[in-house]
mmCIF file of C-alpha atoms and ligand atoms in Angstrom:
data_model
loop_
_atom_site.group_PDB
_atom_site.id
_atom_site.type_symbol
_atom_site.label_atom_id
_atom_site.label_comp_id
_atom_site.label_asym_id
_atom_site.label_seq_id
_atom_site.Cartn_x
_atom_site.Cartn_y
_atom_site.Cartn_z
ATOM 1 C CA UNK A 1 -0.020 -0.036 -0.069
ATOM 2 C CA UNK A 2 1.370 3.395 -1.084
ATOM 3 C CA UNK A 3 1.622 6.128 1.755
ATOM 4 C CA UNK A 4 0.751 9.046 -0.710
ATOM 5 C CA UNK A 5 -0.821 11.749 1.405
ATOM 6 C CA UNK A 6 -4.376 12.260 0.423
ATOM 7 C CA UNK A 7 -7.026 14.757 1.503
ATOM 8 C CA UNK A 8 -10.244 13.678 3.245
ATOM 9 C CA UNK A 9 -13.124 16.068 3.531
ATOM 10 C CA UNK A 10 -16.092 15.648 5.843
ATOM 11 C CA UNK A 11 -19.365 17.303 5.133
ATOM 12 C CA UNK A 12 -22.352 17.462 7.465
ATOM 13 C CA UNK A 13 -25.165 18.737 5.344
ATOM 14 C CA UNK A 14 -27.418 19.840 8.439
ATOM 15 C CA UNK A 15 -24.757 22.122 9.632
ATOM 16 C CA UNK A 16 -23.313 23.181 6.448
ATOM 17 C CA UNK A 17 -19.962 22.267 7.833
ATOM 18 C CA UNK A 18 -17.078 21.125 5.488
ATOM 19 C CA UNK A 19 -13.607 20.570 6.649
ATOM 20 C CA UNK A 20 -10.828 18.887 4.959
ATOM 21 C CA UNK A 21 -7.569 17.317 6.423
ATOM 22 C CA UNK A 22 -4.379 15.557 5.123
ATOM 23 C CA UNK A 23 -3.785 12.025 6.004
ATOM 24 C CA UNK A 24 -2.123 8.787 4.778
ATOM 25 C CA UNK A 25 -4.122 5.777 3.261
ATOM 26 C CA UNK A 26 -3.484 4.019 6.440
ATOM 27 C CA UNK A 27 -6.355 3.731 8.837
ATOM 28 C CA UNK A 28 -6.918 6.836 10.815
ATOM 29 C CA UNK A 29 -6.648 6.251 14.751
ATOM 30 C CA UNK A 30 -8.615 9.460 15.534
ATOM 31 C CA UNK A 31 -12.221 9.996 15.702
ATOM 32 C CA UNK A 32 -13.861 10.645 12.191
ATOM 33 C CA UNK A 33 -16.898 12.727 13.371
ATOM 34 C CA UNK A 34 -19.061 13.006 16.393
ATOM 35 C CA UNK A 35 -22.588 14.719 17.356
ATOM 36 C CA UNK A 36 -23.511 15.807 20.736
ATOM 37 C CA UNK A 37 -27.295 16.016 21.299
ATOM 38 C CA UNK A 38 -29.088 17.778 24.294
ATOM 39 C CA UNK A 39 -32.530 17.294 23.160
ATOM 40 C CA UNK A 40 -33.504 16.062 26.444
ATOM 41 C CA UNK A 41 -31.597 18.851 28.177
ATOM 42 C CA UNK A 42 -28.230 18.013 29.980
ATOM 43 C CA UNK A 43 -27.925 15.789 32.659
ATOM 44 C CA UNK A 44 -25.834 16.777 35.776
ATOM 45 C CA UNK A 45 -22.528 15.666 37.380
ATOM 46 C CA UNK A 46 -23.265 12.539 40.084
ATOM 47 C CA UNK A 47 -26.618 12.092 38.526
ATOM 48 C CA UNK A 48 -28.232 8.804 38.228
ATOM 49 C CA UNK A 49 -27.857 9.100 34.439
ATOM 50 C CA UNK A 50 -24.205 9.846 34.630
ATOM 51 C CA UNK A 51 -23.841 6.627 36.693
ATOM 52 C CA UNK A 52 -25.831 4.664 34.403
ATOM 53 C CA UNK A 53 -23.848 5.809 31.404
ATOM 54 C CA UNK A 54 -20.652 4.875 33.031
ATOM 55 C CA UNK A 55 -21.963 1.523 33.507
ATOM 56 C CA UNK A 56 -23.285 1.357 30.184
ATOM 57 C CA UNK A 57 -19.678 2.253 28.785
ATOM 58 C CA UNK A 58 -18.057 -0.356 30.754
ATOM 59 C CA UNK A 59 -20.735 -2.958 29.709
ATOM 60 C CA UNK A 60 -20.357 -2.375 25.962
ATOM 61 C CA UNK A 61 -16.579 -2.347 26.057
ATOM 62 C CA UNK A 62 -17.033 -5.857 27.572
ATOM 63 C CA UNK A 63 -19.953 -7.188 25.528
ATOM 64 C CA UNK A 64 -19.179 -5.868 22.025
ATOM 65 C CA UNK A 65 -15.658 -7.359 21.077
ATOM 66 C CA UNK A 66 -16.457 -11.106 20.811
ATOM 67 C CA UNK A 67 -19.293 -10.432 17.905
ATOM 68 C CA UNK A 68 -18.576 -6.843 16.970
ATOM 69 C CA UNK A 69 -22.162 -5.466 18.096
ATOM 70 C CA UNK A 70 -23.924 -4.978 21.316
ATOM 71 C CA UNK A 71 -26.974 -3.036 22.813
ATOM 72 C CA UNK A 72 -27.240 -2.168 26.294
ATOM 73 C CA UNK A 73 -29.633 -0.538 28.669
ATOM 74 C CA UNK A 74 -28.558 0.362 32.181
ATOM 75 C CA UNK A 75 -30.827 1.835 35.140
ATOM 76 C CA UNK A 76 -34.190 1.327 36.692
ATOM 77 C CA UNK A 77 -37.067 2.347 34.592
ATOM 78 C CA UNK A 78 -38.369 5.848 34.732
ATOM 79 C CA UNK A 79 -35.044 6.830 36.614
ATOM 80 C CA UNK A 80 -32.827 8.158 33.818
ATOM 81 C CA UNK A 81 -31.864 5.084 32.127
ATOM 82 C CA UNK A 82 -28.984 5.033 29.577
ATOM 83 C CA UNK A 83 -29.457 3.186 26.249
ATOM 84 C CA UNK A 84 -26.437 2.385 24.304
ATOM 85 C CA UNK A 85 -25.075 0.665 21.156
ATOM 86 C CA UNK A 86 -21.794 -0.155 19.916
ATOM 87 C CA UNK A 87 -20.437 -1.497 16.403
ATOM 88 C CA UNK A 88 -17.156 -2.431 15.182
ATOM 89 C CA UNK A 89 -16.327 -2.542 11.609
ATOM 90 C CA UNK A 90 -16.965 -6.180 10.035
ATOM 91 C CA UNK A 91 -13.295 -7.096 9.586
ATOM 92 C CA UNK A 92 -11.952 -5.638 13.106
ATOM 93 C CA UNK A 93 -10.408 -8.218 15.485
ATOM 94 C CA UNK A 94 -11.937 -8.422 18.996
ATOM 95 C CA UNK A 95 -8.627 -6.448 20.208
ATOM 96 C CA UNK A 96 -9.153 -3.844 17.587
ATOM 97 C CA UNK A 97 -12.910 -3.645 18.522
ATOM 98 C CA UNK A 98 -11.860 -3.127 22.188
ATOM 99 C CA UNK A 99 -9.241 -0.709 21.785
ATOM 100 C CA UNK A 100 -11.315 1.329 19.337
ATOM 101 C CA UNK A 101 -14.431 1.395 21.922
ATOM 102 C CA UNK A 102 -12.303 2.275 24.857
ATOM 103 C CA UNK A 103 -10.940 5.290 22.937
ATOM 104 C CA UNK A 104 -14.273 6.184 21.510
ATOM 105 C CA UNK A 105 -15.807 6.069 24.937
ATOM 106 C CA UNK A 106 -13.554 8.199 26.455
ATOM 107 C CA UNK A 107 -13.358 10.904 23.522
ATOM 108 C CA UNK A 108 -17.020 11.084 23.539
ATOM 109 C CA UNK A 109 -17.360 11.514 27.088
ATOM 110 C CA UNK A 110 -15.102 14.490 26.980
ATOM 111 C CA UNK A 111 -16.462 16.032 24.004
ATOM 112 C CA UNK A 112 -19.997 15.744 25.040
ATOM 113 C CA UNK A 113 -19.505 15.840 28.767
ATOM 114 C CA UNK A 114 -23.210 16.539 29.800
ATOM 115 C CA UNK A 115 -25.225 15.744 26.936
ATOM 116 C CA UNK A 116 -28.146 13.041 27.170
ATOM 117 C CA UNK A 117 -27.258 11.712 23.982
ATOM 118 C CA UNK A 118 -24.128 11.604 21.662
ATOM 119 C CA UNK A 119 -22.696 9.572 18.676
ATOM 120 C CA UNK A 120 -19.103 9.149 17.721
ATOM 121 C CA UNK A 121 -17.520 7.346 14.621
ATOM 122 C CA UNK A 122 -13.987 5.889 14.046
ATOM 123 C CA UNK A 123 -12.600 3.769 11.164
ATOM 124 C CA UNK A 124 -12.918 0.460 13.376
ATOM 125 C CA UNK A 125 -16.260 1.507 15.699
ATOM 126 C CA UNK A 126 -19.160 3.538 16.352
ATOM 127 C CA UNK A 127 -20.563 4.266 19.674
ATOM 128 C CA UNK A 128 -24.156 5.981 20.373
ATOM 129 C CA UNK A 129 -26.159 6.741 23.814
ATOM 130 C CA UNK A 130 -29.135 8.330 24.527
ATOM 131 C CA UNK A 131 -31.694 8.783 27.357
ATOM 132 C CA UNK A 132 -34.742 7.063 25.292
ATOM 133 C CA UNK A 133 -34.960 3.769 23.902
ATOM 134 C CA UNK A 134 -33.714 3.858 20.211
ATOM 135 C CA UNK A 135 -32.957 0.326 19.391
ATOM 136 C CA UNK A 136 -34.535 -0.864 16.252
ATOM 137 C CA UNK A 137 -35.352 2.317 14.740
ATOM 138 C CA UNK A 138 -33.247 3.822 11.801
ATOM 139 C CA UNK A 139 -31.395 7.013 12.753
ATOM 140 C CA UNK A 140 -31.883 9.324 9.880
ATOM 141 C CA UNK A 141 -30.584 12.242 11.990
ATOM 142 C CA UNK A 142 -26.847 11.699 12.482
ATOM 143 C CA UNK A 143 -25.107 11.589 9.121
ATOM 144 C CA UNK A 144 -22.006 12.681 7.316
ATOM 145 C CA UNK A 145 -19.992 12.191 4.334
ATOM 146 C CA UNK A 146 -16.293 11.792 3.633
ATOM 147 C CA UNK A 147 -14.564 11.596 0.309
ATOM 148 C CA UNK A 148 -10.932 11.772 -1.268
ATOM 149 C CA UNK A 149 -10.374 15.045 -3.034
ATOM 150 C CA UNK A 150 -8.510 13.384 -5.804
ATOM 151 C CA UNK A 151 -10.597 12.719 -8.874
ATOM 152 C CA UNK A 152 -10.777 9.648 -11.076
ATOM 153 C CA UNK A 153 -10.207 10.034 -14.843
ATOM 154 C CA UNK A 154 -13.434 8.577 -16.215
ATOM 155 C CA UNK A 155 -16.001 9.674 -13.555
ATOM 156 C CA UNK A 156 -18.921 8.468 -15.557
ATOM 157 C CA UNK A 157 -17.890 4.900 -15.799
ATOM 158 C CA UNK A 158 -16.352 4.804 -12.363
ATOM 159 C CA UNK A 159 -19.633 6.296 -10.614
ATOM 160 C CA UNK A 160 -21.510 3.366 -12.308
ATOM 161 C CA UNK A 161 -19.365 0.875 -11.049
ATOM 162 C CA UNK A 162 -19.309 2.389 -7.684
ATOM 163 C CA UNK A 163 -23.024 2.309 -7.406
ATOM 164 C CA UNK A 164 -23.087 -1.176 -8.789
ATOM 165 C CA UNK A 165 -20.499 -2.665 -6.394
ATOM 166 C CA UNK A 166 -22.318 -0.724 -3.222
ATOM 167 C CA UNK A 167 -25.773 -1.998 -4.622
ATOM 168 C CA UNK A 168 -24.556 -5.587 -4.335
ATOM 169 C CA UNK A 169 -22.881 -5.306 -1.151
ATOM 170 C CA UNK A 170 -26.039 -3.488 0.279
ATOM 171 C CA UNK A 171 -28.130 -6.589 -0.608
ATOM 172 C CA UNK A 172 -25.384 -8.926 0.692
ATOM 173 C CA UNK A 173 -25.115 -7.055 4.038
ATOM 174 C CA UNK A 174 -28.943 -7.205 4.519
ATOM 175 C CA UNK A 175 -28.998 -10.864 4.135
ATOM 176 C CA UNK A 176 -26.019 -11.793 6.257
ATOM 177 C CA UNK A 177 -26.728 -12.216 10.077
ATOM 178 C CA UNK A 178 -23.975 -9.757 10.852
ATOM 179 C CA UNK A 179 -25.372 -7.121 8.467
ATOM 180 C CA UNK A 180 -22.117 -6.617 6.889
ATOM 181 C CA UNK A 181 -20.631 -7.214 3.434
ATOM 182 C CA UNK A 182 -17.245 -6.343 1.574
ATOM 183 C CA UNK A 183 -16.156 -7.155 -1.736
ATOM 184 C CA UNK A 184 -14.224 -5.799 -4.753
ATOM 185 C CA UNK A 185 -14.690 -5.476 -8.499
ATOM 186 C CA UNK A 186 -12.673 -5.072 -11.461
ATOM 187 C CA UNK A 187 -12.728 -1.423 -12.887
ATOM 188 C CA UNK A 188 -11.399 -2.312 -16.419
ATOM 189 C CA UNK A 189 -13.056 -0.829 -19.450
ATOM 190 C CA UNK A 190 -10.845 2.241 -19.351
ATOM 191 C CA UNK A 191 -8.208 0.922 -21.512
ATOM 192 C CA UNK A 192 -4.912 -0.823 -21.112
ATOM 193 C CA UNK A 193 -3.846 1.179 -17.877
ATOM 194 C CA UNK A 194 -7.141 0.369 -16.365
ATOM 195 C CA UNK A 195 -7.016 -3.365 -16.572
ATOM 196 C CA UNK A 196 -5.923 -4.509 -13.489
ATOM 197 C CA UNK A 197 -7.469 -1.640 -11.190
ATOM 198 C CA UNK A 198 -9.762 -2.648 -8.647
ATOM 199 C CA UNK A 199 -12.379 -1.109 -6.641
ATOM 200 C CA UNK A 200 -13.036 -2.029 -2.889
ATOM 201 C CA UNK A 201 -16.084 -1.702 -0.909
ATOM 202 C CA UNK A 202 -17.882 -2.454 2.428
ATOM 203 C CA UNK A 203 -21.560 -1.839 3.760
ATOM 204 C CA UNK A 204 -22.567 -2.373 7.290
ATOM 205 C CA UNK A 205 -25.730 -1.846 9.508
ATOM 206 C CA UNK A 206 -26.092 -1.958 13.168
ATOM 207 C CA UNK A 207 -27.635 -5.123 14.005
ATOM 208 C CA UNK A 208 -30.423 -3.843 15.782
ATOM 209 C CA UNK A 209 -32.349 -2.851 12.850
ATOM 210 C CA UNK A 210 -34.219 -5.519 10.620
ATOM 211 C CA UNK A 211 -32.736 -6.663 7.378
ATOM 212 C CA UNK A 212 -35.324 -4.782 5.369
ATOM 213 C CA UNK A 213 -34.438 -1.629 7.049
ATOM 214 C CA UNK A 214 -30.733 -2.311 6.675
ATOM 215 C CA UNK A 215 -31.444 -2.591 3.046
ATOM 216 C CA UNK A 216 -33.422 0.701 2.818
ATOM 217 C CA UNK A 217 -30.939 2.575 4.907
ATOM 218 C CA UNK A 218 -28.059 1.446 2.534
ATOM 219 C CA UNK A 219 -29.963 2.135 -0.522
ATOM 220 C CA UNK A 220 -30.843 5.672 0.774
ATOM 221 C CA UNK A 221 -26.979 6.197 1.565
ATOM 222 C CA UNK A 222 -26.049 4.945 -1.825
ATOM 223 C CA UNK A 223 -28.532 7.272 -3.448
ATOM 224 C CA UNK A 224 -26.253 10.220 -1.917
ATOM 225 C CA UNK A 225 -23.159 8.927 -3.996
ATOM 226 C CA UNK A 226 -23.925 12.100 -6.485
ATOM 227 C CA UNK A 227 -23.742 14.414 -3.443
ATOM 228 C CA UNK A 228 -20.785 13.235 -1.802
ATOM 229 C CA UNK A 229 -18.598 11.217 -4.039
ATOM 230 C CA UNK A 230 -18.992 12.040 -7.768
ATOM 231 C CA UNK A 231 -15.903 10.857 -9.519
ATOM 232 C CA UNK A 232 -13.843 10.813 -6.295
ATOM 233 C CA UNK A 233 -11.262 7.950 -5.693
ATOM 234 C CA UNK A 234 -12.797 7.194 -2.201
ATOM 235 C CA UNK A 235 -15.931 8.200 -0.352
ATOM 236 C CA UNK A 236 -18.141 7.363 2.523
ATOM 237 C CA UNK A 237 -21.722 7.960 3.720
ATOM 238 C CA UNK A 238 -21.853 7.214 7.329
ATOM 239 C CA UNK A 239 -25.014 7.317 9.566
ATOM 240 C CA UNK A 240 -26.123 5.814 12.753
ATOM 241 C CA UNK A 241 -27.731 2.871 11.545
ATOM 242 C CA UNK A 242 -25.678 2.205 8.454
ATOM 243 C CA UNK A 243 -22.754 3.183 6.431
ATOM 244 C CA UNK A 244 -20.663 2.431 3.097
ATOM 245 C CA UNK A 245 -17.181 3.102 1.892
ATOM 246 C CA UNK A 246 -15.232 2.540 -1.115
ATOM 247 C CA UNK A 247 -11.576 2.926 -2.180
ATOM 248 C CA UNK A 248 -9.357 2.131 -5.045
ATOM 249 C CA UNK A 249 -7.048 0.579 -2.783
ATOM 250 C CA UNK A 250 -7.524 -2.469 -0.494
ATOM 251 C CA UNK A 251 -8.595 -1.105 3.073
ATOM 252 C CA UNK A 252 -9.875 -4.086 4.861
ATOM 253 C CA UNK A 253 -8.053 -6.659 7.186
ATOM 254 C CA UNK A 254 -9.262 -9.615 5.213
HETATM 255 C C1 NAG B 301 -26.048 22.078 27.963
HETATM 256 O O1 NAG B 301 -24.704 22.074 28.047
HETATM 257 C C2 NAG B 301 -23.940 22.987 27.091
HETATM 258 C C3 NAG B 301 -22.721 22.920 27.399
HETATM 259 O O2 NAG B 301 -21.979 21.992 27.876
HETATM 260 C C4 NAG B 301 -24.688 24.091 26.835
HETATM 261 O O3 NAG B 301 -24.067 24.945 25.776
HETATM 262 C C5 NAG B 301 -26.145 24.111 26.464
HETATM 263 O O4 NAG B 301 -26.866 25.018 26.196
HETATM 264 C C6 NAG B 301 -26.924 23.153 27.632
HETATM 265 N N1 NAG B 301 -28.199 22.927 27.044
HETATM 266 C C7 NAG B 301 -29.104 22.859 27.961
HETATM 267 C C8 NAG B 301 -30.739 22.497 27.288
HETATM 268 O O5 NAG B 301 -29.107 23.232 29.265
HETATM 269 C C1 NAG B 302 -11.538 17.395 -8.895
HETATM 270 O O1 NAG B 302 -12.632 17.887 -9.509
HETATM 271 C C2 NAG B 302 -13.346 19.064 -9.050
HETATM 272 C C3 NAG B 302 -14.392 19.440 -10.002
HETATM 273 O O2 NAG B 302 -14.409 19.147 -11.311
HETATM 274 C C4 NAG B 302 -12.144 20.071 -9.077
HETATM 275 O O3 NAG B 302 -12.768 21.368 -8.540
HETATM 276 C C5 NAG B 302 -11.124 19.748 -8.175
HETATM 277 O O4 NAG B 302 -10.231 20.743 -8.098
HETATM 278 C C6 NAG B 302 -10.391 18.557 -8.922
HETATM 279 N N1 NAG B 302 -9.414 17.946 -7.556
HETATM 280 C C7 NAG B 302 -8.436 17.714 -8.026
HETATM 281 C C8 NAG B 302 -7.356 17.023 -6.642
HETATM 282 O O5 NAG B 302 -7.832 17.842 -8.943
#
């Protein structure tokens, strides 16, 4: 894998934010993005919610790594219960998963200190908590895009291939018990120099949603390809319940 410097951009349409940062093609270790939510007001230090949240975090760091996904509810009903979910990328080892969640939860606690809801994403994991039960509902609120600033040469053919690969992977993920799929496709068709170029992709949903909702969530994300990643060498649409990523270099562990 080359270590050429590339620029990654992040865009959050709801807030009209767009930031870019330089990086290498290796996986980033820092957070990709986060949202703090105070729709339910803020909680206070030493409240039952804070204590439930701390227990929730420890529970998810323990429960998630063996399978890559877990949900947990901590606290007595009607007494500031904390609901949480953790997901690791389908190819992450239990150790990578645990390391990522430890980092993500620590980071989120410091970035959204008294928020009753928050979500954070890393390359290898996602963590979300809320003061209400959100399990099984597709999260259409928290979403961001990332793309590689570099353009491909033949964007029309490339965009078509990207959509084809991701649509196939969306169907595969929705029918896989882990709601995850990865794959590759020959780009070809662009003359001699393109003959052995490949496109790599992944699709994944959080496992609290149904197979049908997973497919719907991914199809919706894929429909945003023209907005996020038109002719770009790499791109992602990342939401609370599903995400996809494609690159022209292999980025998965297996
Ligand atoms: C919650 O706390 C943040 C600072 O941590 C503050 O900016 C915000 O206004 C608070 N929200 C409410 C609803 O109190
Ligand atoms: C990619 O294409 C866009 C739109 O045509 C252009 O604005 C941008 O400068 C190009 N990026 C690079 C790295 O050449």
